[in-house]
Amino acid sequence: MGSGKTTVLSEASDLLTARNIPHASIDVDALGTAHLPPTLQNNHLMYRNLQSVWENYAHAGVTRLLLARAIEDRAELEQCRNAVSGAEIVICRLTASLKTMQQRLQTREIGTLQNTFTPRVAELNSILDRAHLEDFSLSNENRSVTEVAHEMLVRAAWL
C-alpha cells in the first residue's frame, strides 16, 4: 500500500501504448472491491474475476498483461498463476520508505478506512519482505514515474 503500484501500472501501460505494443493492464484489487458474505473468500472471487477478464483479453489476441497487486504469499501467487494460465509471470516489487508509503496512503485514502489502512502499510511491507516473491525490486521514491515504469518494463524484458 502506497508503493505506487497503480500509478506505475498506468505509466507502464502508457509507455507500451506509445510504442504500439498490444497489452492489457489490470489493477487486480479493483476486481475484488466488494464486501462479501462470510461464506465467500474475497481473494478467491477476485482471482476468478481476473481469470474471466484474462480469458477475454487472450481471446482477443492479447499476449501481454500488466497486473498491479501486492501478492503476500506463495498460495496467492499460485492463485494468480492459475488465473492467467499460460502466462509467464515476472514479479516486480516497488519499494519506498514507510514514511513515504504512509504519506501517499493518507493523501489517497481520505475517508472512513484511513485509520485502518495506515498501520497496514508497515504490516504489509513486513509480509512482503518475508515472502520475497519478487524477481526484482525497484525503488519508487525520488524518481519520476516514467523512469520507474520504463525500468520495470526493461527488466521484465518487455522493452
Coordinates of C-alpha atoms in Angstrom, one line a residue:
M1 CA 0.0 0.0 0.0
G2 CA 1.4 3.3 -1.1
S3 CA 4.3 1.9 -3.1
G4 CA 2.8 3.3 -6.3
K5 CA 1.7 0.0 -8.0
T6 CA -1.4 1.5 -9.7
T7 CA 0.5 4.7 -10.8
V8 CA 3.4 2.7 -12.2
L9 CA 0.9 0.3 -13.9
S10 CA -0.8 3.2 -15.6
E11 CA 2.5 4.7 -16.8
A12 CA 3.9 1.3 -18.0
S13 CA 0.7 0.9 -20.0
D14 CA 1.2 4.4 -21.5
L15 CA 4.8 3.6 -22.4
L16 CA 3.7 0.4 -24.2
T17 CA 0.9 2.2 -25.9
A18 CA 3.3 4.9 -27.2
R19 CA 5.3 2.1 -28.7
N20 CA 2.2 0.4 -30.2
I21 CA 2.8 -2.8 -28.1
P22 CA -0.5 -4.6 -27.6
H23 CA -1.2 -5.3 -23.9
A24 CA -3.8 -5.1 -21.2
S25 CA -3.4 -3.7 -17.7
I26 CA -5.4 -4.5 -14.6
D27 CA -5.4 -3.3 -11.1
V28 CA -6.2 -6.7 -9.5
D29 CA -7.6 -5.1 -6.3
A30 CA -10.3 -3.4 -8.4
L31 CA -11.6 -6.9 -9.4
G32 CA -12.1 -7.7 -5.7
T33 CA -13.6 -4.5 -4.4
A34 CA -16.6 -5.9 -2.6
H35 CA -17.8 -6.7 0.9
L36 CA -18.9 -10.3 0.6
P37 CA -20.8 -12.6 2.9
P38 CA -18.6 -14.5 5.3
T39 CA -19.1 -17.7 3.3
L40 CA -17.2 -16.3 0.3
Q41 CA -13.5 -15.6 0.2
N42 CA -12.7 -12.2 -1.5
N43 CA -9.4 -13.3 -2.9
H44 CA -10.9 -16.4 -4.5
L45 CA -13.6 -14.4 -6.2
M46 CA -11.1 -11.7 -7.2
Y47 CA -8.9 -14.2 -9.0
R48 CA -11.9 -15.8 -10.6
N49 CA -12.7 -12.4 -12.0
L50 CA -9.1 -12.0 -13.2
Q51 CA -9.3 -15.3 -14.9
S52 CA -12.5 -14.2 -16.8
V53 CA -11.0 -10.9 -17.8
W54 CA -7.7 -12.5 -18.9
E55 CA -9.6 -15.1 -21.0
N56 CA -11.4 -12.3 -22.8
Y57 CA -8.2 -10.4 -23.5
A58 CA -6.4 -13.7 -24.6
H59 CA -9.4 -14.5 -26.9
A60 CA -8.9 -11.1 -28.5
G61 CA -5.2 -11.9 -29.1
V62 CA -3.6 -10.0 -26.2
T63 CA -0.4 -11.8 -25.0
R64 CA 0.9 -9.2 -22.6
L65 CA -0.7 -8.4 -19.3
L66 CA 0.4 -5.9 -16.6
L67 CA -1.0 -6.5 -13.2
A68 CA -0.9 -4.4 -10.0
R69 CA -1.3 -6.3 -6.8
A70 CA 0.7 -6.9 -3.6
I71 CA 0.9 -10.7 -3.5
E72 CA 1.5 -11.8 0.0
D73 CA 2.4 -15.5 -0.2
R74 CA 3.1 -18.4 -2.5
A75 CA -0.5 -19.7 -2.2
E76 CA -1.8 -16.3 -3.6
L77 CA 0.9 -16.4 -6.3
E78 CA -0.4 -19.8 -7.4
Q79 CA -4.0 -18.4 -7.5
C80 CA -2.7 -15.6 -9.8
R81 CA -0.7 -18.1 -11.9
N82 CA -3.9 -20.2 -12.3
A83 CA -6.0 -17.2 -13.2
V84 CA -3.6 -16.1 -16.0
S85 CA -2.9 -19.6 -17.2
G86 CA -0.2 -20.0 -19.8
A87 CA 1.4 -16.6 -19.0
E88 CA 5.0 -16.1 -18.0
I89 CA 4.8 -14.1 -14.7
V90 CA 7.6 -11.7 -13.7
I91 CA 7.1 -10.0 -10.3
C92 CA 8.4 -6.5 -9.7
R93 CA 8.2 -5.2 -6.1
L94 CA 8.0 -1.4 -5.8
T95 CA 9.6 -0.1 -2.7
A96 CA 9.7 3.2 -0.8
S97 CA 10.2 4.3 2.7
L98 CA 7.5 3.5 5.2
K99 CA 7.0 7.3 5.8
T100 CA 6.6 7.9 2.0
M101 CA 4.1 5.0 1.6
Q102 CA 2.1 6.1 4.6
Q103 CA 2.0 9.7 3.4
R104 CA 0.8 8.5 -0.1
L105 CA -1.8 6.4 1.5
Q106 CA -3.1 9.3 3.8
T107 CA -3.3 11.5 0.7
R108 CA -5.2 8.9 -1.3
E109 CA -7.4 7.3 1.4
I110 CA -9.2 10.3 2.9
G111 CA -12.3 8.5 4.2
T112 CA -13.5 6.0 6.7
L113 CA -10.8 3.3 6.4
Q114 CA -7.8 5.6 6.5
N115 CA -7.0 4.7 10.2
T116 CA -7.3 1.0 9.3
F117 CA -5.1 1.2 6.2
T118 CA -2.3 3.4 7.6
P119 CA -0.9 0.8 10.1
R120 CA -1.4 -1.9 7.4
V121 CA 1.4 -0.3 5.4
A122 CA 4.1 -1.4 7.8
E123 CA 2.4 -4.8 8.3
L124 CA 2.2 -5.5 4.5
N125 CA 5.8 -4.3 4.0
S126 CA 7.0 -6.9 6.6
I127 CA 4.9 -9.6 5.0
L128 CA 6.3 -8.9 1.5
D129 CA 9.9 -8.8 3.0
R130 CA 9.4 -12.3 4.4
A131 CA 7.6 -13.7 1.4
H132 CA 10.3 -12.5 -1.1
L133 CA 8.3 -13.5 -4.1
E134 CA 9.7 -10.8 -6.5
D135 CA 12.0 -11.4 -9.4
F136 CA 13.4 -7.9 -8.8
S137 CA 12.7 -4.8 -6.8
L138 CA 12.6 -1.1 -7.8
S139 CA 12.8 1.9 -5.7
N140 CA 9.8 4.2 -6.3
E141 CA 10.9 7.1 -4.3
N142 CA 12.5 10.3 -5.5
R143 CA 12.3 9.2 -9.2
S144 CA 9.8 10.0 -11.9
V145 CA 7.0 7.5 -12.5
T146 CA 8.2 7.3 -16.1
E147 CA 11.7 6.3 -15.1
V148 CA 10.3 3.6 -12.7
A149 CA 7.9 2.2 -15.3
H150 CA 10.5 2.2 -18.0
E151 CA 13.0 0.4 -15.8
M152 CA 10.3 -2.1 -14.8
L153 CA 9.5 -2.9 -18.5
V154 CA 13.2 -3.2 -19.4
R155 CA 14.0 -5.5 -16.5
A156 CA 10.9 -7.6 -17.3
A157 CA 12.2 -7.8 -20.9
W158 CA 9.2 -6.1 -22.5
L159 CA 11.3 -3.2 -23.9

